[in-house]
Amino acid sequence: MKNLISGLRRKVRTTRALKAVRQFPRISAKCPHGLDRPLVITLTSYPPRFSHLGKTLRSLLDQTVETDGVVLWLALGDVASLPQDVRALEAHGLQIRTCDDVRSYKKLVPALAEDMNRYYVTADDDIYYPPDWLRGLVDAARDHPGAITAWRARLAYLTDTNEFAPYRDWPLASLPSQPGDRRAKLFPTGMGGVLYPPHAFDARVTDQELFLELAPKGDDIWFYWMARLAGTRHELAGSGSDLLEWPTAQASALYFDNALGEGNDRQISAMHRHFGAVP
């Protein structure tokens, strides 16, 4: 019965999300973000996931807070495969840029290499983001100046040897965002969206050779470590956001490889060996 109710709720949410993106654009009067630097939403995708990309982009372009840009970073060879519903969004402010194919790192590294003096908000390409999603991140950034803010995070527990416990044992975090247990670190996960303030990272954050060696499929891990090395703290934007994942086998494959297949643990161990214990 519980699974049946959960399935019905998801069906209702999906119907509402599809209706919202079909009605795009719905929000004409947007509020200024009020931050002291430009605010840019940045994401990436690739052809096997293009079928849902247009829906996600419409939800990102239809936020209640005005941005200084929504940028889609693609490998040069993937641009020709973009569907027309994505191309049509350029008339609504979407910017399509090309860069080296550095996998999921495309969502942020090219932007940082171009200009670190901005607020960047990363998003996934297969999620419906409700209209107040960005407002929550911006409000949290104002409440916690200089911090990285995220809608979704896990509590990464440290062992007695100051190494991370297995990823599968990290519970989802909830407010208050700073855990009372000193052995726990707040570890943002990209699905919910993450806001990075200007100059949040160690200077090595754009070192392509190094991040592809240590964490080729773990951009969240890399960005977390680079932030901690720079002394930047992490905060939750709230208790959660009404996010809905469009059905896609590609996302599930990465989830099983990283979370269940211990891919995250291998990459975390590689980071620990190279940089030492997380600060």
C-alpha atoms as a printed R data frame, in Angstrom:
    type eleno elety resid chain resno      x      y       z
1   ATOM     1    CA   MET     A     1  0.000  0.000   0.000
2   ATOM     2    CA   LYS     A     2  2.827  2.394   0.881
3   ATOM     3    CA   ASN     A     3  4.444  1.868  -2.530
4   ATOM     4    CA   LEU     A     4  1.089  2.383  -4.241
5   ATOM     5    CA   ILE     A     5  0.524  5.711  -2.473
6   ATOM     6    CA   SER     A     6  4.078  6.814  -3.254
7   ATOM     7    CA   GLY     A     7  3.592  5.926  -6.910
8   ATOM     8    CA   LEU     A     8  0.332  7.856  -7.108
9   ATOM     9    CA   ARG     A     9  1.919 10.911  -5.500
10  ATOM    10    CA   ARG     A    10  4.785 10.801  -7.958
11  ATOM    11    CA   LYS     A    11  2.344 10.516 -10.857
12  ATOM    12    CA   VAL     A    12  0.469 13.606  -9.644
13  ATOM    13    CA   ARG     A    13  3.718 15.555  -9.222
14  ATOM    14    CA   THR     A    14  4.895 14.527 -12.676
15  ATOM    15    CA   THR     A    15  1.600 15.646 -14.223
16  ATOM    16    CA   ARG     A    16  1.888 19.040 -12.521
17  ATOM    17    CA   ALA     A    17  5.523 19.454 -13.582
18  ATOM    18    CA   LEU     A    18  4.717 18.608 -17.202
19  ATOM    19    CA   LYS     A    19  1.853 21.107 -17.161
20  ATOM    20    CA   ALA     A    20  4.170 23.802 -15.775
21  ATOM    21    CA   VAL     A    21  6.835 23.361 -18.448
22  ATOM    22    CA   ARG     A    22  4.214 23.201 -21.208
23  ATOM    23    CA   GLN     A    23  2.946 26.615 -20.068
24  ATOM    24    CA   PHE     A    24  6.443 28.178 -20.232
25  ATOM    25    CA   PRO     A    25  7.043 31.042 -19.816
26  ATOM    26    CA   ARG     A    26  4.712 31.561 -16.856
27  ATOM    27    CA   ILE     A    27  6.627 34.087 -14.707
28  ATOM    28    CA   SER     A    28  6.904 37.581 -16.189
29  ATOM    29    CA   ALA     A    29  7.698 39.688 -13.094
30  ATOM    30    CA   LYS     A    30 10.913 38.412 -11.505
31  ATOM    31    CA   CYS     A    31 12.689 39.696  -8.403
32  ATOM    32    CA   PRO     A    32 16.324 40.874  -8.599
33  ATOM    33    CA   HIS     A    33 18.704 38.489  -6.866
34  ATOM    34    CA   GLY     A    34 20.321 41.279  -4.832
35  ATOM    35    CA   LEU     A    35 23.756 39.638  -4.635
36  ATOM    36    CA   ASP     A    36 26.961 41.652  -4.949
37  ATOM    37    CA   ARG     A    37 28.185 39.816  -8.051
38  ATOM    38    CA   PRO     A    38 26.523 38.304 -11.156
39  ATOM    39    CA   LEU     A    39 24.439 35.155 -10.622
40  ATOM    40    CA   VAL     A    40 24.626 32.460 -13.311
41  ATOM    41    CA   ILE     A    41 22.934 29.054 -13.539
42  ATOM    42    CA   THR     A    42 25.211 26.547 -15.240
43  ATOM    43    CA   LEU     A    43 24.676 22.936 -16.312
44  ATOM    44    CA   THR     A    44 25.727 20.362 -18.870
45  ATOM    45    CA   SER     A    45 24.243 17.438 -20.777
46  ATOM    46    CA   TYR     A    46 24.988 14.955 -23.561
47  ATOM    47    CA   PRO     A    47 22.921 13.262 -26.294
48  ATOM    48    CA   PRO     A    48 21.540 10.233 -24.373
49  ATOM    49    CA   ARG     A    49 19.905 12.710 -21.963
50  ATOM    50    CA   PHE     A    50 18.701 15.313 -24.461
51  ATOM    51    CA   SER     A    51 15.135 13.950 -24.446
52  ATOM    52    CA   HIS     A    52 14.380 15.587 -21.078
53  ATOM    53    CA   LEU     A    53 16.779 18.528 -21.328
54  ATOM    54    CA   GLY     A    54 14.269 20.991 -22.774
55  ATOM    55    CA   LYS     A    55 11.841 20.422 -19.906
56  ATOM    56    CA   THR     A    56 14.561 20.981 -17.315
57  ATOM    57    CA   LEU     A    57 15.779 24.149 -19.030
58  ATOM    58    CA   ARG     A    58 12.286 25.603 -19.159
59  ATOM    59    CA   SER     A    59 11.968 25.125 -15.404
60  ATOM    60    CA   LEU     A    60 15.341 26.843 -14.859
61  ATOM    61    CA   LEU     A    61 14.403 29.780 -17.083
62  ATOM    62    CA   ASP     A    62 11.051 30.151 -15.283
63  ATOM    63    CA   GLN     A    63 12.331 31.005 -11.807
64  ATOM    64    CA   THR     A    64 10.930 33.788  -9.611
65  ATOM    65    CA   VAL     A    65 14.418 35.292  -9.194
66  ATOM    66    CA   GLU     A    66 16.166 36.989 -12.109
67  ATOM    67    CA   THR     A    67 19.585 35.638 -13.077
68  ATOM    68    CA   ASP     A    68 22.430 37.065 -15.105
69  ATOM    69    CA   GLY     A    69 22.404 34.028 -17.358
70  ATOM    70    CA   VAL     A    70 21.513 30.364 -17.805
71  ATOM    71    CA   VAL     A    71 24.384 28.603 -19.568
72  ATOM    72    CA   LEU     A    72 24.346 25.107 -21.079
73  ATOM    73    CA   TRP     A    73 27.877 23.747 -21.594
74  ATOM    74    CA   LEU     A    74 28.283 21.053 -24.246
75  ATOM    75    CA   ALA     A    75 31.104 19.166 -25.890
76  ATOM    76    CA   LEU     A    76 31.555 20.581 -29.387
77  ATOM    77    CA   GLY     A    77 30.585 17.312 -31.049
78  ATOM    78    CA   ASP     A    78 27.260 17.173 -29.199
79  ATOM    79    CA   VAL     A    79 25.839 20.514 -30.335
80  ATOM    80    CA   ALA     A    80 24.564 19.197 -33.667
81  ATOM    81    CA   SER     A    81 22.397 16.649 -31.820
82  ATOM    82    CA   LEU     A    82 20.495 19.235 -29.786
83  ATOM    83    CA   PRO     A    83 16.723 18.942 -30.262
84  ATOM    84    CA   GLN     A    84 14.770 21.913 -31.541
85  ATOM    85    CA   ASP     A    85 12.944 22.438 -28.250
86  ATOM    86    CA   VAL     A    86 16.311 23.267 -26.651
87  ATOM    87    CA   ARG     A    87 17.449 25.505 -29.504
88  ATOM    88    CA   ALA     A    88 14.191 27.442 -29.239
89  ATOM    89    CA   LEU     A    89 15.082 28.454 -25.685
90  ATOM    90    CA   GLU     A    90 17.921 30.664 -26.916
91  ATOM    91    CA   ALA     A    91 15.186 33.199 -27.706
92  ATOM    92    CA   HIS     A    92 14.321 33.143 -23.985
93  ATOM    93    CA   GLY     A    93 17.861 33.804 -22.755
94  ATOM    94    CA   LEU     A    94 19.509 30.379 -22.805
95  ATOM    95    CA   GLN     A    95 23.205 30.524 -23.699
96  ATOM    96    CA   ILE     A    96 24.732 27.453 -25.358
97  ATOM    97    CA   ARG     A    97 28.517 27.233 -24.999
98  ATOM    98    CA   THR     A    98 31.077 24.606 -26.019
99  ATOM    99    CA   CYS     A    99 34.068 23.268 -24.102
100 ATOM   100    CA   ASP     A   100 36.353 20.254 -23.734
101 ATOM   101    CA   ASP     A   101 34.484 17.036 -23.001
102 ATOM   102    CA   VAL     A   102 35.329 16.646 -19.319
103 ATOM   103    CA   ARG     A   103 32.193 14.659 -18.505
104 ATOM   104    CA   SER     A   104 30.034 16.034 -15.683
105 ATOM   105    CA   TYR     A   105 32.705 18.624 -14.865
106 ATOM   106    CA   LYS     A   106 31.458 20.574 -17.876
107 ATOM   107    CA   LYS     A   107 28.703 21.994 -15.692
108 ATOM   108    CA   LEU     A   108 31.103 24.188 -13.693
109 ATOM   109    CA   VAL     A   109 34.810 23.974 -14.589
110 ATOM   110    CA   PRO     A   110 34.567 25.908 -17.910
111 ATOM   111    CA   ALA     A   111 32.620 28.660 -16.151
112 ATOM   112    CA   LEU     A   112 35.204 28.890 -13.368
113 ATOM   113    CA   ALA     A   113 38.036 28.968 -15.899
114 ATOM   114    CA   GLU     A   114 36.309 31.905 -17.564
115 ATOM   115    CA   ASP     A   115 35.423 33.967 -14.472
116 ATOM   116    CA   MET     A   116 35.630 33.020 -10.780
117 ATOM   117    CA   ASN     A   117 34.183 36.355  -9.659
118 ATOM   118    CA   ARG     A   118 30.544 35.237  -9.970
119 ATOM   119    CA   TYR     A   119 27.946 33.283  -8.054
120 ATOM   120    CA   TYR     A   120 27.370 30.007  -9.890
121 ATOM   121    CA   VAL     A   121 24.414 27.722  -9.355
122 ATOM   122    CA   THR     A   122 24.809 24.206 -10.730
123 ATOM   123    CA   ALA     A   123 21.823 22.140 -11.810
124 ATOM   124    CA   ASP     A   124 21.292 18.666 -13.254
125 ATOM   125    CA   ASP     A   125 19.819 18.098 -16.706
126 ATOM   126    CA   ASP     A   126 17.050 15.660 -15.731
127 ATOM   127    CA   ILE     A   127 15.243 17.470 -12.893
128 ATOM   128    CA   TYR     A   128 12.148 19.659 -12.682
129 ATOM   129    CA   TYR     A   129 13.086 22.722 -10.622
130 ATOM   130    CA   PRO     A   130 10.049 24.495  -9.099
131 ATOM   131    CA   PRO     A   131  9.771 28.294  -9.497
132 ATOM   132    CA   ASP     A   132 11.095 29.180  -6.008
133 ATOM   133    CA   TRP     A   133 14.044 26.777  -6.174
134 ATOM   134    CA   LEU     A   134 16.582 29.499  -6.973
135 ATOM   135    CA   ARG     A   135 15.106 31.903  -4.420
136 ATOM   136    CA   GLY     A   136 15.828 29.383  -1.665
137 ATOM   137    CA   LEU     A   137 19.490 29.129  -2.626
138 ATOM   138    CA   VAL     A   138 19.890 32.904  -2.911
139 ATOM   139    CA   ASP     A   139 18.205 33.500   0.453
140 ATOM   140    CA   ALA     A   140 20.542 30.959   2.057
141 ATOM   141    CA   ALA     A   141 23.548 32.663   0.449
142 ATOM   142    CA   ARG     A   142 22.495 35.948   2.044
143 ATOM   143    CA   ASP     A   143 22.001 34.266   5.419
144 ATOM   144    CA   HIS     A   144 25.418 32.578   5.217
145 ATOM   145    CA   PRO     A   145 27.806 34.992   3.434
146 ATOM   146    CA   GLY     A   146 30.737 33.258   1.775
147 ATOM   147    CA   ALA     A   147 29.278 29.761   2.210
148 ATOM   148    CA   ILE     A   148 28.344 27.199  -0.424
149 ATOM   149    CA   THR     A   149 24.615 26.517  -0.119
150 ATOM   150    CA   ALA     A   150 22.762 23.416  -1.295
151 ATOM   151    CA   TRP     A   151 19.229 22.050  -1.250
152 ATOM   152    CA   ARG     A   152 20.417 18.511  -0.690
153 ATOM   153    CA   ALA     A   153 23.394 17.128   1.239
154 ATOM   154    CA   ARG     A   154 24.606 14.106   3.146
155 ATOM   155    CA   LEU     A   155 26.371 13.825   6.484
156 ATOM   156    CA   ALA     A   156 29.822 12.470   5.654
157 ATOM   157    CA   TYR     A   157 31.102 10.751   8.783
158 ATOM   158    CA   LEU     A   158 34.793 10.498   9.612
159 ATOM   159    CA   THR     A   159 36.381  7.435  11.194
160 ATOM   160    CA   ASP     A   160 38.828  7.492  14.105
161 ATOM   161    CA   THR     A   161 41.649  7.705  11.543
162 ATOM   162    CA   ASN     A   162 40.083 10.871  10.042
163 ATOM   163    CA   GLU     A   163 39.032  9.096   6.850
164 ATOM   164    CA   PHE     A   164 35.513  9.045   5.448
165 ATOM   165    CA   ALA     A   165 33.206  6.162   6.287
166 ATOM   166    CA   PRO     A   166 31.706  4.314   3.274
167 ATOM   167    CA   TYR     A   167 29.420  6.535   1.205
168 ATOM   168    CA   ARG     A   168 26.461  4.176   1.622
169 ATOM   169    CA   ASP     A   169 26.516  4.963   5.361
170 ATOM   170    CA   TRP     A   170 26.121  8.724   4.902
171 ATOM   171    CA   PRO     A   171 22.563  9.762   5.842
172 ATOM   172    CA   LEU     A   172 20.747 12.649   4.202
173 ATOM   173    CA   ALA     A   173 21.247 15.882   6.109
174 ATOM   174    CA   SER     A   174 18.466 18.023   7.531
175 ATOM   175    CA   LEU     A   175 18.283 21.355   9.336
176 ATOM   176    CA   PRO     A   176 20.035 22.616  11.383
177 ATOM   177    CA   SER     A   177 22.573 22.369   8.588
178 ATOM   178    CA   GLN     A   178 25.702 22.156  10.733
179 ATOM   179    CA   PRO     A   179 25.802 18.706  12.367
180 ATOM   180    CA   GLY     A   180 26.314 18.545  16.110
181 ATOM   181    CA   ASP     A   181 28.673 15.586  15.746
182 ATOM   182    CA   ARG     A   182 32.161 16.935  15.046
183 ATOM   183    CA   ARG     A   183 32.946 13.759  13.077
184 ATOM   184    CA   ALA     A   184 30.294 14.622  10.468
185 ATOM   185    CA   LYS     A   185 30.873 16.907   7.478
186 ATOM   186    CA   LEU     A   186 28.092 18.416   5.375
187 ATOM   187    CA   PHE     A   187 28.583 17.073   1.836
188 ATOM   188    CA   PRO     A   188 26.385 18.679  -0.891
189 ATOM   189    CA   THR     A   189 25.031 16.478  -3.661
190 ATOM   190    CA   GLY     A   190 24.505 18.117  -7.024
191 ATOM   191    CA   MET     A   191 21.014 16.863  -7.838
192 ATOM   192    CA   GLY     A   192 19.256 19.428  -5.660
193 ATOM   193    CA   GLY     A   193 21.265 22.369  -6.939
194 ATOM   194    CA   VAL     A   194 24.279 24.055  -5.342
195 ATOM   195    CA   LEU     A   195 25.155 27.762  -5.136
196 ATOM   196    CA   TYR     A   196 28.874 28.576  -5.145
197 ATOM   197    CA   PRO     A   197 29.962 32.097  -4.131
198 ATOM   198    CA   PRO     A   198 32.870 33.879  -5.851
199 ATOM   199    CA   HIS     A   199 36.316 32.424  -5.144
200 ATOM   200    CA   ALA     A   200 34.944 29.466  -3.173
201 ATOM   201    CA   PHE     A   201 37.600 27.006  -4.357
202 ATOM   202    CA   ASP     A   202 41.264 26.189  -4.117
203 ATOM   203    CA   ALA     A   203 43.161 27.412  -7.199
204 ATOM   204    CA   ARG     A   204 43.565 23.810  -8.418
205 ATOM   205    CA   VAL     A   205 39.827 23.428  -9.033
206 ATOM   206    CA   THR     A   206 40.248 23.767 -12.820
207 ATOM   207    CA   ASP     A   207 43.189 21.321 -13.051
208 ATOM   208    CA   GLN     A   208 41.698 19.031 -15.699
209 ATOM   209    CA   GLU     A   209 44.463 16.430 -15.647
210 ATOM   210    CA   LEU     A   210 44.243 16.073 -11.873
211 ATOM   211    CA   PHE     A   211 40.462 15.840 -11.448
212 ATOM   212    CA   LEU     A   212 40.159 13.319 -14.286
213 ATOM   213    CA   GLU     A   213 42.849 11.226 -12.607
214 ATOM   214    CA   LEU     A   214 41.507 11.336  -9.047
215 ATOM   215    CA   ALA     A   215 37.732 11.644  -9.447
216 ATOM   216    CA   PRO     A   216 36.756 11.140 -13.111
217 ATOM   217    CA   LYS     A   217 33.081 10.482 -12.254
218 ATOM   218    CA   GLY     A   218 32.921 12.353  -8.954
219 ATOM   219    CA   ASP     A   219 32.621 16.062  -9.623
220 ATOM   220    CA   ASP     A   220 30.728 16.527  -6.328
221 ATOM   221    CA   ILE     A   221 33.688 14.973  -4.518
222 ATOM   222    CA   TRP     A   222 36.206 17.159  -6.323
223 ATOM   223    CA   PHE     A   223 34.281 20.400  -5.744
224 ATOM   224    CA   TYR     A   224 33.764 19.488  -2.084
225 ATOM   225    CA   TRP     A   225 37.470 18.905  -1.496
226 ATOM   226    CA   MET     A   226 38.494 22.050  -3.388
227 ATOM   227    CA   ALA     A   227 36.090 24.111  -1.278
228 ATOM   228    CA   ARG     A   228 37.357 22.655   1.991
229 ATOM   229    CA   LEU     A   229 40.963 23.287   0.958
230 ATOM   230    CA   ALA     A   230 39.992 26.926   0.400
231 ATOM   231    CA   GLY     A   231 38.364 27.115   3.831
232 ATOM   232    CA   THR     A   232 34.837 27.511   2.435
233 ATOM   233    CA   ARG     A   233 32.025 26.091   4.551
234 ATOM   234    CA   HIS     A   234 28.821 24.377   3.398
235 ATOM   235    CA   GLU     A   235 25.238 25.113   4.454
236 ATOM   236    CA   LEU     A   236 21.794 23.696   3.660
237 ATOM   237    CA   ALA     A   237 19.337 26.008   1.940
238 ATOM   238    CA   GLY     A   238 16.406 24.373   3.730
239 ATOM   239    CA   SER     A   239 14.848 21.100   4.741
240 ATOM   240    CA   GLY     A   240 14.341 20.123   1.110
241 ATOM   241    CA   SER     A   241 12.964 21.257  -2.215
242 ATOM   242    CA   ASP     A   242 10.135 19.853  -4.301
243 ATOM   243    CA   LEU     A   243 12.380 18.344  -6.960
244 ATOM   244    CA   LEU     A   244 11.227 15.741  -9.447
245 ATOM   245    CA   GLU     A   245 13.554 13.603 -11.532
246 ATOM   246    CA   TRP     A   246 12.448 12.932 -15.100
247 ATOM   247    CA   PRO     A   247 12.767  9.178 -15.745
248 ATOM   248    CA   THR     A   248 16.155  8.409 -17.294
249 ATOM   249    CA   ALA     A   249 18.225  5.246 -17.288
250 ATOM   250    CA   GLN     A   250 21.442  7.241 -17.630
251 ATOM   251    CA   ALA     A   251 21.104  8.833 -14.193
252 ATOM   252    CA   SER     A   252 20.350  5.466 -12.624
253 ATOM   253    CA   ALA     A   253 23.451  3.932 -14.187
254 ATOM   254    CA   LEU     A   254 25.689  6.623 -12.694
255 ATOM   255    CA   TYR     A   255 23.973  6.259  -9.325
256 ATOM   256    CA   PHE     A   256 24.638  2.530  -9.181
257 ATOM   257    CA   ASP     A   257 28.249  2.991 -10.309
258 ATOM   258    CA   ASN     A   258 29.013  5.648  -7.717
259 ATOM   259    CA   ALA     A   259 26.774  5.110  -4.704
260 ATOM   260    CA   LEU     A   260 26.083  1.373  -4.783
261 ATOM   261    CA   GLY     A   261 29.069  0.195  -6.813
262 ATOM   262    CA   GLU     A   262 31.474  1.929  -4.406
263 ATOM   263    CA   GLY     A   263 32.668  4.288  -7.132
264 ATOM   264    CA   ASN     A   264 32.408  7.204  -4.728
265 ATOM   265    CA   ASP     A   265 34.493  5.390  -2.109
266 ATOM   266    CA   ARG     A   266 37.294  4.731  -4.598
267 ATOM   267    CA   GLN     A   267 37.376  8.362  -5.689
268 ATOM   268    CA   ILE     A   268 37.237  9.662  -2.113
269 ATOM   269    CA   SER     A   269 40.172  7.407  -1.227
270 ATOM   270    CA   ALA     A   270 42.130  8.759  -4.194
271 ATOM   271    CA   MET     A   271 41.471 12.337  -3.059
272 ATOM   272    CA   HIS     A   272 42.523 11.466   0.491
273 ATOM   273    CA   ARG     A   273 45.776  9.904  -0.684
274 ATOM   274    CA   HIS     A   274 46.637 12.913  -2.836
275 ATOM   275    CA   PHE     A   275 45.538 15.817  -0.616
276 ATOM   276    CA   GLY     A   276 45.497 14.250   2.835
277 ATOM   277    CA   ALA     A   277 42.602 14.399   5.267
278 ATOM   278    CA   VAL     A   278 39.853 16.823   4.374
279 ATOM   279    CA   PRO     A   279 40.317 20.069   6.359
